[in-house]
Every structure is written in structure tokens, then in C-alpha cells.
Tab-separated table of C-alpha atoms and ligand atoms in Angstrom:
chain	number	residue	atom	x	y	z
A	442	MET	CA	139.109	113.398	139.333
A	443	ALA	CA	140.551	111.611	136.186
A	444	ILE	CA	138.735	112.252	132.797
A	445	GLN	CA	137.492	108.598	131.796
A	446	GLU	CA	136.957	107.398	128.508
A	447	ASN	CA	136.452	103.680	126.789
A	448	THR	CA	138.126	102.559	123.717
A	449	PRO	CA	138.870	98.757	122.275
A	450	VAL	CA	142.488	99.516	121.709
A	451	VAL	CA	145.127	101.867	123.142
A	452	ILE	CA	148.524	102.142	121.372
A	453	ILE	CA	151.392	103.850	123.267
A	454	GLY	CA	153.972	105.453	120.679
A	455	ALA	CA	153.460	107.384	117.474
A	456	GLY	CA	156.620	106.089	115.624
A	457	VAL	CA	156.483	103.749	112.858
A	458	ALA	CA	155.005	101.259	114.523
A	459	GLY	CA	152.325	102.969	116.421
A	460	LEU	CA	150.995	104.902	113.706
A	461	THR	CA	151.447	102.233	111.175
A	462	LEU	CA	149.207	99.829	113.552
A	463	ALA	CA	146.878	102.870	114.209
A	464	THR	CA	146.188	103.346	110.172
A	465	PHE	CA	145.636	99.446	109.856
A	466	LEU	CA	143.085	99.202	112.280
A	467	LYS	CA	141.434	102.360	111.215
A	468	VAL	CA	141.363	100.866	107.757
A	469	ALA	CA	139.579	97.815	109.152
A	470	GLY	CA	137.210	99.985	111.335
A	471	ILE	CA	138.322	99.975	114.634
A	472	THR	CA	138.738	102.506	117.059
A	473	CYS	CA	141.984	103.459	118.789
A	474	ILE	CA	143.683	106.018	120.745
A	475	VAL	CA	147.206	106.786	120.271
A	476	LEU	CA	149.305	108.377	122.969
A	477	GLU	CA	152.781	110.031	122.289
A	478	ARG	CA	154.894	111.716	124.855
A	479	ARG	CA	156.544	114.009	122.217
A	480	ASP	CA	154.959	117.090	120.068
A	481	ARG	CA	153.928	116.250	116.525
A	482	SER	CA	156.773	118.434	114.967
A	483	TYR	CA	159.336	116.124	116.808
A	484	VAL	CA	157.709	113.140	115.514
A	485	GLN	CA	157.924	114.513	112.096
A	486	THR	CA	161.618	115.400	111.808
A	487	ARG	CA	163.223	112.569	113.594
A	488	GLN	CA	165.523	111.165	110.957
A	489	ARG	CA	166.677	107.340	110.855
A	490	ALA	CA	165.938	104.629	108.176
A	491	GLY	CA	165.685	104.850	104.756
A	492	VAL	CA	164.354	101.995	102.705
A	493	VAL	CA	160.843	99.952	103.185
A	494	ASP	CA	161.745	96.585	101.968
A	495	ALA	CA	159.807	94.305	99.086
A	496	ARG	CA	158.073	92.606	101.916
A	497	ASN	CA	156.820	95.546	103.264
A	498	VAL	CA	155.730	97.481	100.188
A	499	GLN	CA	153.957	94.118	99.403
A	500	MET	CA	151.947	94.508	102.863
A	501	PHE	CA	151.304	98.085	102.500
A	502	GLU	CA	149.705	97.381	98.843
A	503	ARG	CA	147.600	94.468	100.392
A	504	TRP	CA	146.320	97.401	102.871
A	505	SER	CA	145.761	99.625	99.848
A	506	LEU	CA	148.210	102.129	101.543
A	507	ALA	CA	151.397	101.491	99.395
A	508	ASP	CA	151.449	104.801	97.046
A	509	ARG	CA	149.545	107.016	99.531
A	510	LEU	CA	152.588	106.241	102.230
A	511	LEU	CA	155.400	105.391	100.195
A	512	GLY	CA	158.283	107.128	97.930
A	513	GLY	CA	159.357	105.738	94.580
A	514	PRO	CA	161.896	103.612	93.514
A	515	VAL	CA	165.281	102.789	95.214
A	516	ALA	CA	168.550	101.538	93.819
A	517	GLN	CA	168.365	97.789	93.421
A	518	THR	CA	171.958	97.529	93.807
A	519	ILE	CA	174.717	97.617	96.608
A	520	ASP	CA	178.305	98.745	95.831
A	521	TYR	CA	180.324	96.149	97.956
A	522	ARG	CA	183.590	98.500	97.587
A	523	THR	CA	186.627	96.588	98.921
A	524	ASP	CA	189.797	98.031	99.333
A	525	GLY	CA	188.497	101.017	97.109
A	526	VAL	CA	187.556	98.748	94.212
A	527	SER	CA	183.789	98.559	93.372
A	528	ARG	CA	181.817	95.477	92.807
A	529	VAL	CA	177.947	96.090	92.202
A	530	PHE	CA	175.701	93.520	93.538
A	531	GLU	CA	172.278	93.670	91.659
A	532	ILE	CA	169.506	92.398	93.908
A	533	SER	CA	167.647	89.828	91.827
A	534	LYS	CA	164.197	89.201	92.607
A	535	GLU	CA	161.816	86.321	91.610
A	536	ASP	CA	158.338	88.444	91.784
A	537	ALA	CA	157.465	92.102	90.355
A	538	VAL	CA	157.845	93.614	94.035
A	539	GLU	CA	160.927	96.272	95.015
A	540	GLY	CA	162.134	97.825	97.763
A	541	ARG	CA	160.847	101.377	97.903
A	542	PHE	CA	162.920	104.623	98.909
A	543	CYS	CA	161.287	106.141	101.999
A	544	THR	CA	163.019	107.671	104.836
A	545	GLN	CA	161.527	107.071	108.372
A	546	GLN	CA	160.594	110.561	108.682
A	547	MET	CA	158.592	110.526	105.052
A	548	LEU	CA	156.880	107.387	106.063
A	549	VAL	CA	155.734	108.918	109.596
A	550	ASN	CA	154.921	112.259	107.829
A	551	ASN	CA	152.697	110.211	105.409
A	552	LEU	CA	151.049	108.109	107.911
A	553	LEU	CA	150.397	111.133	110.232
A	554	ARG	CA	148.597	112.879	107.027
A	555	VAL	CA	146.429	109.808	106.051
A	556	LEU	CA	145.594	108.714	109.802
A	557	VAL	CA	144.999	112.136	111.291
A	558	ASP	CA	144.568	114.836	108.747
A	559	GLU	CA	142.420	112.374	106.301
A	560	MET	CA	141.139	109.740	108.560
A	561	GLY	CA	140.492	112.014	111.602
A	562	ALA	CA	142.165	109.094	114.017
A	563	ASP	CA	142.746	110.226	117.649
A	564	VAL	CA	146.347	110.619	118.339
A	565	ARG	CA	147.059	112.825	121.306
A	566	PHE	CA	150.673	114.218	121.229
A	567	SER	CA	152.321	115.668	124.537
A	568	VAL	CA	151.199	113.339	126.891
A	569	THR	CA	153.132	112.568	129.967
A	570	ASP	CA	153.354	110.159	133.199
A	571	VAL	CA	151.629	107.141	130.863
A	572	THR	CA	151.113	104.517	133.276
A	573	ILE	CA	149.626	100.910	132.648
A	574	ARG	CA	147.182	98.379	134.527
A	575	ASN	CA	147.354	95.134	133.013
A	576	GLU	CA	146.133	92.312	135.655
A	577	ALA	CA	144.193	89.291	135.228
A	578	GLY	CA	140.445	89.661	136.121
A	579	VAL	CA	140.286	93.714	135.773
A	580	ALA	CA	139.793	95.889	132.435
A	581	PRO	CA	143.342	96.699	131.076
A	582	GLN	CA	143.487	100.727	131.689
A	583	VAL	CA	146.076	103.464	130.612
A	584	ALA	CA	146.256	106.734	132.570
A	585	TYR	CA	148.250	109.696	131.667
A	586	ALA	CA	148.426	113.528	131.980
A	587	ASP	CA	148.221	116.290	129.720
A	588	ALA	CA	147.243	120.118	129.704
A	589	ASN	CA	144.007	119.387	130.856
A	590	GLY	CA	144.595	117.003	133.421
A	591	LEU	CA	144.619	113.249	134.180
A	592	HIS	CA	143.139	110.826	131.776
A	593	GLU	CA	142.209	107.314	132.341
A	594	LEU	CA	141.405	105.044	129.378
A	595	THR	CA	139.703	101.550	129.960
A	596	CYS	CA	140.223	99.511	126.956
A	597	VAL	CA	140.312	95.822	125.753
A	598	HIS	CA	143.887	95.586	124.470
A	599	ILE	CA	147.189	97.666	124.678
A	600	ALA	CA	149.698	97.777	121.888
A	601	GLY	CA	153.361	98.903	123.280
A	602	CYS	CA	155.210	100.588	120.434
A	603	ASP	CA	157.191	103.040	122.810
A	604	ALA	CA	160.462	101.544	121.753
A	605	ASP	CA	163.314	100.322	123.748
A	606	ARG	CA	163.024	103.141	126.558
A	607	GLY	CA	159.265	103.419	126.587
A	608	VAL	CA	156.860	102.557	129.542
A	609	SER	CA	154.957	99.465	128.097
A	610	ARG	CA	157.848	96.694	128.236
A	611	ALA	CA	159.049	98.113	131.679
A	612	SER	CA	155.611	97.645	133.146
A	613	ILE	CA	155.703	93.833	132.685
A	614	PRO	CA	156.533	92.338	135.767
A	615	ALA	CA	159.991	90.826	136.681
A	616	GLY	CA	160.569	87.022	135.794
A	617	ILE	CA	158.216	87.328	132.896
A	618	LEU	CA	160.575	88.267	129.924
A	619	THR	CA	163.839	86.773	128.778
A	620	THR	CA	166.513	89.136	127.409
A	621	ILE	CA	168.825	88.110	124.781
A	622	ILE	CA	171.612	90.732	123.917
A	623	HIS	CA	174.350	90.246	121.643
A	624	ASP	CA	177.044	93.265	121.624
A	625	PHE	CA	179.174	93.335	118.476
A	626	GLY	CA	182.059	95.203	120.289
A	627	TYR	CA	182.038	98.467	118.043
A	628	ALA	CA	180.094	101.560	116.938
A	629	TRP	CA	178.763	103.591	113.828
A	630	LEU	CA	179.148	107.197	113.859
A	631	ALA	CA	176.244	107.966	111.569
A	632	ALA	CA	176.424	111.328	109.695
A	633	LEU	CA	173.454	112.809	107.769
A	634	VAL	CA	175.545	115.085	104.907
A	635	GLU	CA	174.343	117.216	102.184
A	636	ALA	CA	175.807	115.534	99.418
A	637	PRO	CA	174.786	114.024	96.018
A	638	VAL	CA	174.193	110.320	96.083
A	639	ALA	CA	176.413	108.067	94.585
A	640	ALA	CA	175.561	106.005	91.320
A	641	HIS	CA	175.010	102.892	93.955
A	642	PRO	CA	174.653	102.509	97.645
A	643	ILE	CA	178.013	101.935	98.942
A	644	MET	CA	178.857	99.164	101.721
A	645	GLY	CA	182.943	99.801	101.864
A	646	ILE	CA	185.267	97.604	103.313
A	647	SER	CA	188.853	98.047	103.956
A	648	GLU	CA	191.563	97.780	106.899
A	649	HIS	CA	190.700	101.412	108.012
A	650	GLY	CA	187.142	100.127	108.946
A	651	PHE	CA	183.755	99.922	107.563
A	652	VAL	CA	182.085	103.148	105.566
A	653	GLY	CA	178.686	103.240	104.163
A	654	GLN	CA	177.165	105.687	102.248
A	655	LEU	CA	173.439	105.442	101.855
A	656	PRO	CA	170.762	107.808	100.066
A	657	ARG	CA	168.227	109.850	102.046
A	658	GLY	CA	166.962	111.927	98.726
A	659	PRO	CA	168.483	113.458	95.683
A	660	HIS	CA	170.864	115.615	97.577
A	661	ARG	CA	171.266	113.789	100.944
A	662	SER	CA	173.350	111.024	101.989
A	663	ARG	CA	173.686	109.089	105.379
A	664	TYR	CA	177.365	108.206	105.945
A	665	TYR	CA	178.026	105.171	108.501
A	666	LEU	CA	181.898	104.973	109.799
A	667	GLN	CA	182.859	102.000	112.145
A	668	CYS	CA	184.526	103.587	115.334
A	669	SER	CA	185.206	102.734	118.990
A	670	LEU	CA	182.495	101.846	121.515
A	671	ASP	CA	184.803	104.739	123.508
A	672	ASP	CA	184.602	107.453	120.714
A	673	GLN	CA	182.870	110.602	121.547
A	674	LEU	CA	181.164	112.894	118.808
A	675	SER	CA	184.193	115.433	119.810
A	676	ASP	CA	186.476	112.897	118.770
A	677	TRP	CA	185.081	113.133	115.310
A	678	PRO	CA	185.251	117.101	113.768
A	679	ASP	CA	184.305	117.254	110.093
A	680	GLN	CA	187.615	117.311	108.679
A	681	ARG	CA	188.762	113.850	110.294
A	682	LEU	CA	185.146	112.573	109.010
A	683	TRP	CA	186.133	113.475	105.463
A	684	ASP	CA	189.381	112.151	105.569
A	685	GLU	CA	188.158	108.853	106.755
A	686	ILE	CA	185.456	108.797	104.375
A	687	ARG	CA	187.861	109.314	101.270
A	688	LEU	CA	190.489	106.948	102.739
A	689	ARG	CA	187.788	104.011	103.191
A	690	THR	CA	185.867	104.486	100.184
A	691	GLY	CA	189.080	104.754	98.053
A	692	ASP	CA	187.601	108.187	96.702
A	693	ALA	CA	190.265	110.513	97.384
A	694	GLY	CA	188.499	113.268	95.100
A	695	LEU	CA	185.705	113.407	97.410
A	696	THR	CA	185.387	116.976	98.506
A	697	ASN	CA	183.875	117.973	101.894
A	698	SER	CA	180.351	119.155	102.521
A	699	ALA	CA	177.807	120.113	105.077
A	700	VAL	CA	177.234	117.520	107.789
A	701	LEU	CA	173.782	118.021	109.099
A	702	GLU	CA	173.329	115.634	112.069
A	703	ARG	CA	175.459	113.036	113.804
A	704	GLU	CA	175.352	110.364	116.275
A	705	LEU	CA	177.027	107.257	117.778
A	706	VAL	CA	174.973	104.229	117.478
A	707	PRO	CA	176.735	101.202	119.467
A	708	LEU	CA	176.216	97.867	117.152
A	709	ARG	CA	173.914	95.400	118.971
A	710	SER	CA	171.252	93.101	118.787
A	711	VAL	CA	168.424	92.347	121.679
A	712	VAL	CA	165.637	89.985	121.873
A	713	HIS	CA	162.949	90.207	124.390
A	714	VAL	CA	160.551	87.211	124.846
A	715	PRO	CA	157.634	86.604	124.942
A	716	ILE	CA	156.208	89.741	123.615
A	717	GLN	CA	153.196	89.689	125.088
A	718	HIS	CA	151.743	89.973	128.678
A	719	GLY	CA	148.128	89.837	129.744
A	720	GLN	CA	146.552	92.038	127.149
A	721	LEU	CA	149.818	94.046	126.222
A	722	PHE	CA	151.320	93.408	123.038
A	723	LEU	CA	154.727	94.628	122.541
A	724	ALA	CA	155.778	95.638	118.638
A	725	GLY	CA	158.869	97.248	117.211
A	726	ASP	CA	161.727	98.402	118.849
A	727	ALA	CA	159.881	97.910	122.151
A	728	ALA	CA	160.383	94.044	121.199
A	729	HIS	CA	163.780	94.159	119.512
A	730	LEU	CA	166.525	96.246	118.317
A	731	PHE	CA	168.466	95.200	115.360
A	732	PRO	CA	172.308	96.546	114.441
A	733	PRO	CA	171.452	99.070	111.594
A	734	THR	CA	173.942	97.196	109.058
A	735	GLY	CA	171.013	95.137	107.482
A	736	ALA	CA	168.330	98.028	107.561
A	737	LYS	CA	165.898	95.583	109.053
A	738	GLY	CA	164.975	97.646	112.335
A	739	MET	CA	162.002	99.880	110.982
A	740	ASN	CA	161.073	96.824	108.613
A	741	LEU	CA	160.742	94.459	111.248
A	742	ALA	CA	158.656	97.128	113.131
A	743	LEU	CA	156.381	96.984	110.172
A	744	PHE	CA	156.243	93.212	110.236
A	745	ASP	CA	155.236	92.822	113.889
A	746	VAL	CA	152.127	95.330	113.058
A	747	ASP	CA	150.995	93.591	110.227
A	748	MET	CA	150.761	90.491	112.201
A	749	LEU	CA	149.578	92.346	115.521
A	750	ALA	CA	146.710	94.423	113.468
A	751	GLN	CA	145.582	90.957	111.991
A	752	ALA	CA	145.094	89.378	115.352
A	753	LEU	CA	143.667	92.607	117.073
A	754	ILE	CA	141.022	92.558	114.094
A	755	SER	CA	140.154	88.804	114.715
A	756	ALA	CA	139.728	89.711	118.437
A	757	VAL	CA	137.634	92.752	118.527
A	758	ARG	CA	135.751	92.232	115.305
A	759	ASP	CA	135.232	88.487	115.108
A	760	ASP	CA	135.678	87.618	118.971
A	761	ASP	CA	138.642	84.992	117.893
A	762	LEU	CA	141.654	85.351	120.405
A	763	ALA	CA	143.489	82.541	119.065
A	764	PRO	CA	145.747	84.942	116.611
A	765	LEU	CA	146.264	87.237	119.805
A	766	ALA	CA	147.432	84.265	122.176
A	767	ALA	CA	149.730	82.994	119.214
A	768	TYR	CA	151.449	86.637	118.275
A	769	THR	CA	154.697	85.906	120.030
A	770	ASP	CA	155.036	82.496	118.267
A	771	THR	CA	153.915	84.084	115.135
A	772	VAL	CA	156.269	87.129	115.061
A	773	MET	CA	159.373	85.106	116.628
A	774	PRO	CA	160.870	83.294	113.944
A	775	HIS	CA	160.839	86.086	111.508
A	776	VAL	CA	162.716	88.223	114.257
A	777	TRP	CA	165.190	85.526	114.483
A	778	ARG	CA	165.931	84.983	110.978
A	779	TYR	CA	166.309	88.668	110.546
A	780	GLN	CA	168.797	88.847	113.735
A	781	GLU	CA	170.767	86.074	111.732
A	782	PHE	CA	170.752	88.099	108.575
A	783	SER	CA	171.769	91.376	110.346
A	784	SER	CA	174.359	89.575	112.178
A	785	TRP	CA	175.751	88.287	108.983
A	786	MET	CA	175.735	91.502	107.551
A	787	THR	CA	177.467	93.121	110.379
A	788	ASN	CA	180.208	90.387	110.879
A	789	THR	CA	180.814	89.802	107.254
A	790	MET	CA	181.331	93.978	106.860
A	791	HIS	CA	183.494	94.643	109.550
A	792	ASP	CA	185.457	91.214	109.838
A	793	ALA	CA	186.144	91.373	106.019
A	794	GLY	CA	187.937	95.014	106.172
A	795	ASP	CA	189.347	95.396	109.810
A	796	SER	CA	191.818	92.462	110.480
A	797	THR	CA	192.407	93.684	114.062
A	798	LEU	CA	188.735	92.809	115.100
A	799	HIS	CA	188.844	89.175	115.037
A	800	GLY	CA	192.282	88.351	113.078
A	801	THR	CA	193.374	87.331	109.586
A	802	PHE	CA	191.099	83.965	109.843
A	803	CYS	CA	187.875	85.777	110.112
A	804	GLN	CA	188.822	88.412	107.561
A	805	LYS	CA	189.468	85.739	104.968
A	806	THR	CA	186.464	83.782	105.401
A	807	ALA	CA	184.546	87.057	105.749
A	808	ARG	CA	185.840	88.066	102.262
A	809	ALA	CA	184.851	84.516	100.736
A	810	ARG	CA	181.296	85.182	102.189
A	811	LEU	CA	181.577	88.299	100.089
A	812	ASP	CA	183.137	86.798	97.053
A	813	ALA	CA	180.452	84.172	97.005
A	814	LEU	CA	177.680	86.798	96.443
A	815	PHE	CA	179.473	87.446	92.942
A	816	ASP	CA	180.327	83.829	92.262
A	817	VAL	CA	178.000	81.500	93.746
A	818	PRO	CA	174.374	82.322	92.150
A	819	ALA	CA	172.660	80.497	94.998
A	820	ALA	CA	174.319	82.716	97.613
A	821	ALA	CA	173.314	85.776	95.611
A	822	ARG	CA	170.023	84.507	95.301
A	823	ILE	CA	169.532	83.945	99.242
A	824	HIS	CA	171.337	87.409	99.637
A	825	SER	CA	168.619	89.260	97.759
A	826	GLU	CA	165.775	87.531	99.461
A	827	TYR	CA	166.991	88.545	102.865
A	828	LEU	CA	167.561	92.220	101.627
A	829	ARG	CA	163.945	92.436	99.898
A	830	GLY	CA	162.761	90.831	103.564
A	831	MET	CA	161.269	87.936	101.437
A	832	ALA	CA	163.144	85.096	103.062
B	1396	FAD	P1	160.272	104.621	117.434
B	1396	FAD	O1	160.204	105.189	115.874
B	1396	FAD	O2	161.462	105.159	118.207
B	1396	FAD	O3	159.081	105.162	118.080
B	1396	FAD	C1	158.676	104.918	119.578
B	1396	FAD	C2	157.686	106.207	119.714
B	1396	FAD	O4	157.306	106.374	121.162
B	1396	FAD	C3	158.536	107.510	119.725
B	1396	FAD	O5	157.580	108.569	119.038
B	1396	FAD	C4	158.675	107.985	121.034
B	1396	FAD	O6	158.441	109.370	121.567
B	1396	FAD	C5	157.348	107.377	121.774
B	1396	FAD	N1	157.798	106.853	123.289
B	1396	FAD	C6	158.437	106.289	123.910
B	1396	FAD	N2	158.273	106.645	125.079
B	1396	FAD	C7	156.849	106.706	125.561
B	1396	FAD	C8	155.872	107.089	126.515
B	1396	FAD	N3	156.359	106.857	127.706
B	1396	FAD	N4	154.722	107.535	126.216
B	1396	FAD	C9	154.349	107.661	125.015
B	1396	FAD	N5	155.135	107.445	124.201
B	1396	FAD	C10	156.401	107.132	124.247
B	1396	FAD	N6	165.893	100.549	110.477
B	1396	FAD	C11	165.533	100.146	109.044
B	1396	FAD	O7	164.625	99.339	108.991
B	1396	FAD	N7	166.259	100.596	108.299
B	1396	FAD	C12	167.583	101.551	108.370
B	1396	FAD	O8	168.151	101.791	107.553
B	1396	FAD	C13	167.504	101.852	109.815
B	1396	FAD	N8	168.769	102.739	110.023
B	1396	FAD	C14	168.577	103.210	111.244
B	1396	FAD	C15	169.726	103.952	111.583
B	1396	FAD	C16	170.065	104.567	112.940
B	1396	FAD	C17	170.953	105.562	112.750
B	1396	FAD	C18	169.227	104.197	113.959
B	1396	FAD	C19	169.484	104.824	115.263
B	1396	FAD	C20	168.114	103.401	113.605
B	1396	FAD	C21	168.083	102.638	112.550
B	1396	FAD	N9	166.864	102.127	112.273
B	1396	FAD	C22	166.733	101.569	110.645
B	1396	FAD	C23	165.982	101.539	112.956
B	1396	FAD	C24	164.565	101.893	113.184
B	1396	FAD	O9	164.755	103.424	113.114
B	1396	FAD	C25	163.793	101.690	114.023
B	1396	FAD	O10	163.943	100.238	114.305
B	1396	FAD	C26	162.482	102.104	114.306
B	1396	FAD	O11	162.210	103.603	114.168
B	1396	FAD	C27	161.502	101.245	115.080
B	1396	FAD	O12	160.186	101.969	115.038
B	1396	FAD	P2	159.268	101.765	116.434
B	1396	FAD	O13	157.961	102.525	116.137
B	1396	FAD	O14	159.468	100.709	117.325
B	1396	FAD	O15	160.082	103.103	117.590
B	1397	PHB	C1	170.325	102.613	105.213
B	1397	PHB	O1	169.595	102.752	104.181
B	1397	PHB	O2	170.404	103.327	106.172
B	1397	PHB	C2	170.902	101.075	105.043
B	1397	PHB	C3	170.638	100.344	103.994
B	1397	PHB	C4	171.071	99.367	103.476
B	1397	PHB	C5	171.508	98.775	104.534
B	1397	PHB	C6	171.856	99.521	105.571
B	1397	PHB	C7	171.559	100.462	105.801
B	1397	PHB	O3	172.094	97.351	104.596
């Protein structure tokens, strides 16, 4: 016999999207239950993104959470290093808000501290066999299992925050969703290394392929190296990794240091639409994937849950279902605008360097786009607004 409970909202997934949504609901006095298939220590140590953009700093300020959740200032510059020559782009701003340093791991840890340890919210780790009932005319239900047996949560709304391979999107019947995929045709080797950060974040462009160096704390950097989709981790022993970093940054004096983690990331964009069905609403990687070049994946997950939290609050507190009904239409223009930016960044950073990818014409036009960031104030302004998430 399953253990039965009722709650207004069930959130599936305790990543950035699920935990932020739960925190916003809790601040608004709305009860929810969060279900996570991993244990707490796994969720707290997963590494990925590094910066919360200015739009989302402003969002956390609006929810009175910025200083409890986010880290300190981050460089407002990018070294677009071309053939070993540095050109430092200064991110201009039209208001006082700046992006803040906050690794994904730091944000998740702070969310868990505020949400679970301080506000006493109900986050259930290590659950298995999550299933969703979401049919017209019957109350939505989420079932799962844990060490105590089977549970059934009857609810009003379900938030699917369980990323690309979760159960939420998969529960939507065939024929409802359209999936739009763009593969860029190459991958990144993403390596977390123990090394002091450079003076500015580096986006390195050269015939040898793209290299990025992004800060992950005072003594840690994430390096990104363009590689083939066919590459295996075994193709990238430490010596090759450091040799390629030296070649692509033009920094021959850089010494090898410890590589803490490495993974291969194919560069692709994916958008699913609509991002709601019945009483199920998708947010974050469950709804879309961004290539990491523009640093927008985590930031769009935060945008989604800002919109979804406001819509759920209107529904639960004020009985106004209109914002929930409009959720997909509210979120989609922003998602496409940032897919456009991420694709601009990805094409520009790779085409400008590697002429074997799309030929000399694409290489020269990509370099012209990059030059415009330094020579055309209007181009610099729009690039800054995209980087800040304010476009
Ligand atoms: P996740 O953080 O993946 O959380 C989903 C949660 O759901 C997980 O905890 C998972 O265990 C849980 N779950 C899954 N299935 C189930 C289930 N069946 N039942 C219960 N729980 C389940 N973004 C940026 O903004 N900036 C960056 O610089 C950046 N860099 C990146 C670098 C790399 C190498 C990668 C891979 C990604 C990067 N991203 C970046 C993207 C960013 O990490 C994601 O967009 C972000 O994690 C999405 O948050 P989420 O909450 O939707 O998903
Ligand atoms: C990152 O911190 O991983 C990052 C930052 C800026 C980018 C891309 C990635 O444009």
C-alpha cells in the first residue's frame, strides 16, 4: 500500500532549476515537495557553470536572496585572444547591476542551505522510480519509491526540473512536443584544473582550434578545448592537453598543473516546444539545451523558474491561471533570443579560428564580427547586453 500525501506543487529534480523554484515558492509561502534521484552529497559536488549573469543577479535581488546565494564580483572583461594576441573586451553596462561569480556548485550548496537548513523545506533525496500521472479530469499525481516503500503525492501542479534525461518531459505523450535540434559538428574537452586564474577570462581563437580559460575560484580554472566529436577522453592525456593550451593561447611559458576533472561536451542547441502539458511545466535543461560557449544554460534555467514561480504563485495564491496558461509563450522568445546569442558566440569563436571547419569565407567574416566588438560601439553595446542577459 503506497503512502499517500497531498501538496500543491511537486518539483522533480534538485538541480539549479528545481531548488531555485522551490526557494521562490517557499519565500512566497507556497508549500512544495522536491524529489531528487541522487543523494545530497552528489548534488552538492557537481561542477559546471561559473557565472550568474546580471539579469539573474537582479532577479535574486528582487526575491531578496542575492546576498545569501551568490558569490562576489566577477571580471567584467573577456580577452578575445586571437592568434596569441590579447584584445580585452570591456563589458559595458547601462545600469549598476553586474554579473557575479557563482559556480553552479556554490549556488546549489547555498540554495540547499537556505531552503532546507534555514527554511525547513521538504527536499527528498535518493528517490527512485518517479512516475507522473497528468491526465485531463484527474488530479495530478507523482509516485516514487524510497527506503520506506512506495509514495503517492497528489498535487495541483508539477514542475519538471529533471534535465534532459529525466522522466518529466518523457511522460508527455507522443505527438505533443516538437523538438528542434542544431548540432554544431564539434565538441569541447572541458577540464577543471588547479591553476591560478588569468588576468581576464580568455576566449582563445586560432587555426589550431578554440581554447577557453574561465575562472572557477582563485586557484581553479575551467579550460575548454575544441575537439572532434569522435574524440575519446583517452585521446587527451595531460601532456597533450597542456601542449594544446600553450599552442592555442600563444602562452608558451604556461606550466602543466593538476587536472582535477575532464569531460567531453558535444556542442548542440535543443529546444522543445511547448514546455507545458496539462499540469506539468518544464524548466531548465528539461526544456532546452544551450552550447556552453555563451554561458547561458544555467542562466536560462534561472529565467524559466523566475517566470514559472510567478505563474505558480498567481495560480495557487490568487486563483489566477492565466500566467500558467501563457508560460510557454512567455518563456520562448527569451529562449530563442539566447539560442541566437549562443549560436553567434559558438560560430564566431570557432569559425574565426579554424578555417578547415567552414572555409576561409566564414573565417574572415567571423573575424570581422569579432573586430566589430572593438571598432563599432553599437556592436560592443549589444554584445555586452547579451553577456549580461539583459537583451
Ligand atoms: P540539472 O542541474 O542537471 O539538475 C537536474 C536534476 O534532476 C539533477 O539533480 C538530477 O539528478 C535530477 N533528476 C534527473 N532525473 C531525475 C528523476 N528521474 N527523478 C528525480 N530527479 C531526477 N550554464 C551556464 O549558464 N553557464 C556556464 O558557464 C555553463 N557551463 C557549462 C559547462 C558544461 C561542461 C556543461 C555540461 C554545462 C554547462 N552549463 C552552463 C549548463 C548548466 O550546467 C545547465 O544548463 C544547468 O545545470 C541546468 O540546470 P537544471 O536544474 O535544469 O538541470
Ligand atoms: C564559463 O564560465 O564556463 C563561461 C563563461 C563565459 C562564456 C563561456 C563559458 O562565454
